[in-house]
Amino acid sequence: MKEFKLNNIPKIEPGFKTPDDLYFANFSANLLDNLPKNEPKTISLFQRKKAIIMMVAAIFVLALVIPSLINNTSQSNQLDSATLENYLSYQSNFNQYDLINALDEEDINSINTNIVLEDQTIEDLLVNNNNLENYITE
C-alpha cells in the first residue's frame, strides 16, 4: 500500500463557496419579494378535532340527560288523595276551619257536587262494615 501523506498530496477544493457580500445584505428583501402574495386559508386539523370532540361530548351529555328528563316528566306533580289525607290527618295544628279559609269560591264550587248513592250500595256498606259508630259520629 502506498504511503499517504496529508501535507504532500494536492488537496481537492470544496464544492461549496460562499457568495459575495451583496447576497447576504439583500437576502431578506429578496426573500420577501419571492413569497406568494395571496396565501390560501389553512384550516388546522386540531380545530376540526376540537369540533368533533365537542360534538361527541354534547351527544354524550344528551344521552345521559334525556332519560332522567323523561323519568322526571313522567312522574305526576299532583299528589294522590291518600298522601294528602295522611298529611292532613297527622298535622295536629291543621283543622277544618283552616281548610275552609284556604279554599276560594272556585274550589268550593268544585267540591260541591252531588253524589248519588243508591240504597243498595248504602245497605251493602253498612252490612259489611263493623265501624257503624264512626259513620254515626261523623
XYZ file of N, CA, C and O in Angstrom:
552
model
N 0.831 -1.165 0.000
C 0.000 0.000 0.000
C 0.885 1.241 0.000
O 1.956 1.249 0.588
N 0.396 2.224 -0.669
C 1.152 3.458 -0.793
C 1.067 4.261 0.487
O 0.055 4.276 1.136
N 2.136 4.880 0.764
C 2.156 5.705 1.956
C 1.384 6.986 1.689
O 1.523 7.618 0.646
N 0.591 7.374 2.642
C -0.291 8.534 2.475
C 0.212 9.659 3.348
O 0.249 9.530 4.562
N 0.522 10.760 2.722
C 0.986 11.923 3.470
C -0.007 13.051 3.207
O -0.223 13.446 2.062
N -0.501 13.532 4.271
C -1.574 14.515 4.175
C -1.080 15.869 3.673
O -1.783 16.541 2.930
N 0.086 16.249 4.019
C 0.586 17.567 3.640
C 1.159 17.614 2.228
O 1.234 18.668 1.619
N 1.546 16.510 1.662
C 2.207 16.496 0.355
C 1.229 16.350 -0.800
O 1.497 16.810 -1.886
N 0.128 15.690 -0.614
C -0.816 15.437 -1.700
C -1.611 16.708 -1.966
O -2.025 17.399 -1.039
N -1.843 17.041 -3.263
C -2.642 18.239 -3.521
C -4.084 18.029 -3.032
O -4.685 16.992 -3.215
N -4.593 19.031 -2.373
C -5.914 18.943 -1.769
C -6.992 19.280 -2.789
O -6.778 20.090 -3.692
N -8.116 18.673 -2.640
C -9.262 18.933 -3.508
C -9.998 20.144 -2.952
O -10.269 20.245 -1.763
N -10.369 21.022 -3.830
C -11.101 22.205 -3.389
C -12.554 21.818 -3.088
O -13.147 21.002 -3.793
N -13.133 22.399 -2.048
C -14.527 22.068 -1.717
C -15.470 22.599 -2.797
O -15.180 23.594 -3.465
N -16.617 21.936 -2.948
C -17.571 22.317 -3.974
C -18.457 23.493 -3.585
O -19.139 24.068 -4.425
N -18.433 23.880 -2.351
C -19.282 24.980 -1.889
C -18.464 26.221 -1.652
O -17.399 26.186 -1.056
N -18.997 27.332 -2.151
C -18.337 28.611 -1.936
C -19.362 29.580 -1.378
O -20.547 29.521 -1.708
N -18.916 30.467 -0.568
C -19.830 31.485 -0.031
C -19.987 32.588 -1.051
O -19.016 33.000 -1.694
N -21.201 33.064 -1.229
C -21.401 34.150 -2.175
C -20.794 35.446 -1.668
O -20.430 35.562 -0.511
N -20.747 36.416 -2.570
C -20.152 37.688 -2.192
C -21.022 38.392 -1.148
O -22.118 37.958 -0.826
N -20.578 39.505 -0.638
C -21.241 40.199 0.474
C -22.624 40.735 0.100
O -23.474 40.896 0.961
N -22.915 41.047 -1.114
C -24.221 41.596 -1.515
C -25.342 40.578 -1.353
O -26.484 40.930 -1.134
N -24.995 39.301 -1.439
C -26.023 38.276 -1.293
C -26.630 38.317 0.109
O -27.839 38.298 0.285
N -25.821 38.370 1.122
C -26.323 38.383 2.489
C -26.957 39.716 2.852
O -27.855 39.777 3.684
N -26.519 40.789 2.246
C -27.085 42.104 2.544
C -28.501 42.214 1.980
O -29.375 42.836 2.587
N -28.774 41.616 0.825
C -30.088 41.720 0.191
C -30.939 40.461 0.364
O -31.963 40.310 -0.294
N -30.523 39.553 1.234
C -31.231 38.278 1.358
C -32.671 38.443 1.836
O -33.601 37.872 1.264
N -32.922 39.236 2.878
C -34.277 39.381 3.426
C -35.203 40.077 2.431
O -36.369 39.702 2.293
N -34.704 41.062 1.690
C -35.534 41.750 0.696
C -35.880 40.800 -0.448
O -37.025 40.778 -0.927
N -34.915 40.019 -0.911
C -35.169 39.052 -1.984
C -36.153 37.970 -1.541
O -37.004 37.525 -2.318
N -36.046 37.537 -0.294
C -36.940 36.501 0.210
C -38.381 36.999 0.262
O -39.313 36.302 -0.142
N -38.583 38.207 0.747
C -39.939 38.765 0.821
C -40.535 38.986 -0.561
O -41.747 38.852 -0.761
N -39.710 39.329 -1.534
C -40.212 39.519 -2.904
C -40.630 38.193 -3.533
O -41.539 38.143 -4.357
N -39.965 37.116 -3.178
C -40.260 35.815 -3.769
C -41.449 35.099 -3.122
O -41.931 34.100 -3.657
N -41.908 35.567 -1.968
C -43.056 34.928 -1.308
C -44.329 35.187 -2.103
O -44.500 36.252 -2.696
N -45.279 34.238 -2.106
C -46.545 34.468 -2.810
C -47.364 35.533 -2.093
O -47.344 35.651 -0.873
N -48.092 36.309 -2.881
C -48.849 37.442 -2.327
C -50.087 36.964 -1.564
O -50.349 37.401 -0.467
N -50.876 36.102 -2.155
C -52.115 35.623 -1.517
C -51.927 34.167 -1.102
O -51.860 33.281 -1.940
N -51.867 33.984 0.180
C -51.739 32.626 0.677
C -53.135 32.041 0.885
O -54.036 32.740 1.349
N -53.336 30.796 0.549
C -54.657 30.186 0.778
C -54.902 30.008 2.277
O -53.969 29.858 3.059
N -56.189 30.044 2.637
C -56.534 29.858 4.045
C -56.297 28.405 4.426
O -56.629 27.490 3.679
N -55.717 28.242 5.579
C -55.471 26.890 6.064
C -56.368 26.621 7.265
O -56.598 27.494 8.094
N -56.893 25.432 7.318
C -57.728 25.020 8.442
C -56.935 23.994 9.233
O -56.502 22.979 8.690
N -56.772 24.294 10.463
C -55.981 23.413 11.309
C -56.738 22.119 11.578
O -57.951 22.111 11.766
N -56.022 21.018 11.593
C -56.641 19.740 11.927
C -57.073 19.716 13.382
O -58.040 19.055 13.744
N -56.378 20.459 14.234
C -56.744 20.491 15.638
C -58.115 21.118 15.831
O -58.879 20.692 16.682
N -58.441 22.147 15.029
C -59.758 22.770 15.150
C -60.850 21.788 14.755
O -61.909 21.745 15.376
N -60.628 21.010 13.730
C -61.613 20.003 13.338
C -61.755 18.953 14.434
O -62.846 18.539 14.769
N -60.636 18.533 14.972
C -60.682 17.553 16.048
C -61.410 18.118 17.260
O -62.176 17.425 17.914
N -61.167 19.389 17.524
C -61.811 20.030 18.663
C -63.326 20.085 18.448
O -64.090 19.804 19.373
N -63.760 20.415 17.243
C -65.190 20.462 16.950
C -65.808 19.072 17.057
O -66.908 18.912 17.600
N -65.107 18.075 16.587
C -65.631 16.705 16.659
C -65.708 16.253 18.112
O -66.692 15.638 18.536
N -64.696 16.587 18.892
C -64.707 16.212 20.309
C -65.861 16.900 21.020
O -66.546 16.294 21.854
N -66.111 18.169 20.706
C -67.224 18.899 21.338
C -68.563 18.285 20.949
O -69.466 18.177 21.779
N -68.721 17.870 19.688
C -69.976 17.237 19.266
C -70.179 15.906 19.979
O -71.287 15.596 20.426
N -69.131 15.122 20.099
C -69.242 13.837 20.790
C -69.579 14.056 22.261
O -70.419 13.345 22.829
N -68.968 15.058 22.871
C -69.260 15.350 24.282
C -70.713 15.807 24.445
O -71.387 15.411 25.396
N -71.216 16.618 23.506
C -72.601 17.074 23.587
C -73.568 15.904 23.434
O -74.566 15.806 24.152
N -73.276 14.994 22.534
C -74.131 13.818 22.349
C -74.093 12.944 23.604
O -75.124 12.428 24.041
N -72.923 12.805 24.196
C -72.801 12.010 25.420
C -73.608 12.620 26.560
O -74.303 11.914 27.289
N -73.535 13.947 26.701
C -74.303 14.623 27.750
C -75.798 14.471 27.502
O -76.574 14.194 28.426
N -76.224 14.628 26.260
C -77.643 14.449 25.945
C -78.097 13.023 26.215
O -79.210 12.796 26.699
N -77.246 12.063 25.919
C -77.603 10.665 26.169
C -77.777 10.404 27.659
O -78.569 9.546 28.052
N -77.062 11.128 28.489
C -77.217 10.953 29.931
C -78.390 11.748 30.498
O -79.038 11.316 31.450
N -78.691 12.897 29.918
C -79.705 13.785 30.481
C -81.116 13.396 30.042
O -82.054 13.486 30.834
N -81.288 12.964 28.807
C -82.629 12.695 28.275
C -83.375 11.629 29.076
O -84.543 11.831 29.403
N -82.780 10.495 29.450
C -83.546 9.531 30.250
C -83.996 10.083 31.596
O -85.105 9.796 32.042
N -83.167 10.887 32.239
C -83.581 11.453 33.520
C -84.702 12.459 33.330
O -85.599 12.567 34.166
N -84.672 13.229 32.238
C -85.765 14.158 31.970
C -87.064 13.419 31.685
O -88.135 13.847 32.113
N -86.983 12.324 30.969
C -88.180 11.540 30.676
C -88.760 10.968 31.964
O -89.976 10.986 32.176
N -87.908 10.483 32.858
C -88.392 9.950 34.132
C -89.021 11.033 34.994
O -90.016 10.795 35.673
N -88.436 12.222 34.991
C -88.983 13.304 35.812
C -90.312 13.790 35.278
O -91.207 14.132 36.048
N -90.469 13.866 33.969
C -91.730 14.368 33.421
C -92.826 13.322 33.491
O -94.000 13.664 33.529
N -92.457 12.035 33.511
C -93.479 11.003 33.576
C -94.095 10.919 34.967
O -95.222 10.480 35.110
N -93.365 11.327 35.983
C -93.919 11.308 37.329
C -94.878 12.477 37.482
O -94.619 13.585 37.054
N -95.991 12.205 38.094
C -97.028 13.221 38.237
C -96.630 14.229 39.305
O -96.079 13.876 40.346
N -96.932 15.494 39.049
C -96.650 16.538 40.021
C -97.776 16.674 41.031
O -97.619 17.345 42.040
N -98.930 16.075 40.771
C -100.051 16.171 41.689
C -99.960 15.066 42.730
O -99.496 13.966 42.454
N -100.421 15.393 43.915
C -100.406 14.417 44.992
C -101.606 13.492 44.860
O -102.695 13.917 44.464
N -101.412 12.256 45.219
C -102.562 11.371 45.231
C -103.369 11.636 46.502
O -102.889 12.220 47.469
N -104.603 11.222 46.504
C -105.511 11.576 47.596
C -105.101 10.936 48.915
O -105.264 11.538 49.983
N -104.558 9.727 48.888
C -104.163 9.062 50.130
C -103.028 9.813 50.820
O -103.044 9.989 52.045
N -102.070 10.281 50.061
C -100.959 11.037 50.637
C -101.446 12.339 51.234
O -101.028 12.734 52.331
N -102.353 12.995 50.548
C -102.906 14.257 51.041
C -103.713 14.037 52.314
O -103.596 14.813 53.271
N -104.522 12.996 52.348
C -105.316 12.705 53.549
C -104.417 12.383 54.737
O -104.672 12.846 55.850
N -103.390 11.587 54.509
C -102.468 11.250 55.599
C -101.755 12.487 56.122
O -101.572 12.655 57.325
N -101.346 13.354 55.238
C -100.672 14.586 55.654
C -101.601 15.448 56.494
O -101.214 15.956 57.541
N -102.828 15.607 56.039
C -103.766 16.459 56.766
C -104.188 15.841 58.093
O -104.409 16.556 59.074
N -104.320 14.531 58.145
C -104.779 13.903 59.387
C -103.701 13.915 60.465
O -104.015 13.959 61.653
N -102.430 13.874 60.097
C -101.366 13.844 61.091
C -100.843 15.223 61.461
O -99.982 15.334 62.316
N -101.331 16.255 60.832
C -100.957 17.616 61.230
C -101.880 18.052 62.356
O -103.063 18.281 62.155
N -101.349 18.180 63.548
C -102.185 18.459 64.713
C -102.679 19.900 64.742
O -103.706 20.191 65.342
N -101.957 20.804 64.117
C -102.358 22.202 64.172
C -103.177 22.627 62.954
O -103.353 23.801 62.714
N -103.676 21.693 62.191
C -104.476 21.998 60.995
C -105.881 21.458 61.223
O -106.069 20.274 61.406
N -106.853 22.337 61.205
C -108.230 21.891 61.448
C -109.110 22.255 60.264
O -108.665 22.827 59.268
N -110.394 21.948 60.395
C -111.318 22.161 59.275
C -111.509 23.635 58.972
O -111.749 24.029 57.836
N -111.372 24.512 59.966
C -111.551 25.944 59.735
C -110.385 26.511 58.920
O -110.582 27.404 58.086
N -109.195 25.995 59.184
C -108.040 26.410 58.367
C -108.230 25.986 56.916
O -107.891 26.723 55.993
N -108.785 24.788 56.716
C -109.057 24.311 55.372
C -110.095 25.179 54.675
O -109.943 25.534 53.509
N -111.130 25.554 55.401
C -112.183 26.400 54.825
C -111.624 27.768 54.446
O -111.934 28.319 53.387
N -110.780 28.329 55.276
C -110.195 29.642 54.980
C -109.239 29.588 53.791
O -109.069 30.583 53.086
N -108.615 28.444 53.557
C -107.659 28.326 52.452
C -108.343 28.146 51.105
O -107.751 28.424 50.063
N -109.588 27.702 51.107
C -110.299 27.460 49.853
C -110.908 28.741 49.321
O -111.397 29.583 50.086
N -110.909 28.904 48.007
C -111.618 30.023 47.401
C -112.927 29.507 46.806
O -113.259 28.335 46.913
N -113.677 30.397 46.195
C -115.020 30.022 45.713
C -114.966 28.956 44.625
O -115.829 28.073 44.570
N -113.998 29.020 43.788
C -113.893 28.030 42.713
C -113.648 26.631 43.282
O -114.233 25.654 42.813
N -112.793 26.549 44.299
C -112.548 25.256 44.944
C -113.797 24.735 45.639
O -114.110 23.545 45.575
N -114.516 25.624 46.292
C -115.743 25.215 46.990
C -116.782 24.734 45.988
O -117.469 23.732 46.217
N -116.915 25.421 44.861
C -117.880 25.003 43.836
C -117.492 23.658 43.226
O -118.368 22.858 42.878
N -116.196 23.411 43.085
C -115.785 22.120 42.533
C -116.025 20.991 43.538
O -116.266 19.852 43.150
N -115.942 21.304 44.832
C -116.213 20.299 45.851
C -117.718 20.045 45.971
O -118.149 18.924 46.227
N -118.496 21.059 45.767
C -119.945 20.993 45.968
C -120.607 20.260 44.801
O -121.283 20.851 43.975
N -120.407 18.989 44.752
C -121.067 18.168 43.737
C -121.971 17.178 44.440
O -121.682 16.730 45.569
N -123.020 16.862 43.800
C -123.969 15.909 44.380
C -123.527 14.493 44.057
O -123.326 14.147 42.901
N -123.382 13.717 45.092
C -123.006 12.319 44.925
C -124.268 11.501 45.115
O -124.907 11.540 46.174
N -124.625 10.790 44.094
C -125.847 9.991 44.139
C -125.451 8.564 44.504
O -124.715 7.903 43.784
N -125.938 8.117 45.645
C -125.696 6.751 46.078
C -127.030 6.017 46.088
O -128.039 6.528 46.560
N -127.007 4.837 45.608
C -128.225 4.038 45.619
C -128.404 3.417 46.999
O -127.457 3.233 47.754
N -129.614 3.089 47.302
C -129.911 2.496 48.601
C -129.198 1.167 48.776
O -128.730 0.849 49.874
N -129.115 0.390 47.715
C -128.459 -0.916 47.804
C -126.986 -0.767 48.159
O -126.449 -1.534 48.947
N -126.340 0.250 47.626
C -124.923 0.494 47.910
C -124.727 0.863 49.366
O -123.797 0.371 50.026
N -125.607 1.699 49.898
C -125.504 2.103 51.300
C -125.737 0.904 52.220
O -125.028 0.708 53.208
N -126.725 0.085 51.898
C -127.007 -1.097 52.714
C -125.829 -2.070 52.708
O -125.464 -2.612 53.756
N -125.229 -2.282 51.535
C -124.074 -3.187 51.460
C -122.901 -2.658 52.285
O -122.202 -3.429 52.950
N -122.709 -1.381 52.253
C -121.628 -0.774 53.018
C -121.861 -0.919 54.509
O -120.952 -1.253 55.265
N -123.077 -0.701 54.947
C -123.382 -0.809 56.373
C -123.324 -2.255 56.861
O -122.933 -2.516 57.993
N -123.696 -3.198 56.029
C -123.677 -4.603 56.429
C -122.237 -5.106 56.525
O -121.883 -5.836 57.458
N -121.406 -4.716 55.576
C -120.034 -5.235 55.520
C -119.076 -4.511 56.450
O -117.993 -5.013 56.731
N -119.427 -3.350 56.952
C -118.529 -2.560 57.786
C -118.949 -2.670 59.241
O -120.108 -2.481 59.584
N -117.991 -2.944 60.125
C -118.284 -3.104 61.547
C -118.175 -1.793 62.308
O -118.537 -1.743 63.478
N -117.673 -0.759 61.696
C -117.466 0.522 62.383
C -118.643 1.461 62.153
O -118.505 2.553 61.630
N -119.817 1.058 62.581
C -121.002 1.897 62.392
C -120.937 3.147 63.253
O -121.486 4.185 62.890
N -120.270 3.064 64.410
C -120.160 4.220 65.278
C -119.421 5.368 64.585
O -119.754 6.531 64.775
N -118.434 5.037 63.757
C -117.706 6.086 63.028
C -118.608 6.815 62.062
O -118.536 8.036 61.933
N -119.495 6.085 61.394
C -120.412 6.732 60.448
C -121.443 7.575 61.189
O -121.861 8.618 60.707
N -121.852 7.119 62.351
C -122.863 7.855 63.112
C -122.267 9.136 63.667
O -122.893 10.198 63.620
N -121.051 9.054 64.194
C -120.437 10.255 64.793
C -119.977 11.252 63.734
O -119.919 12.439 64.000
N -119.654 10.793 62.567
C -119.228 11.722 61.540
C -120.442 12.214 60.840
O -120.701 13.166 60.326
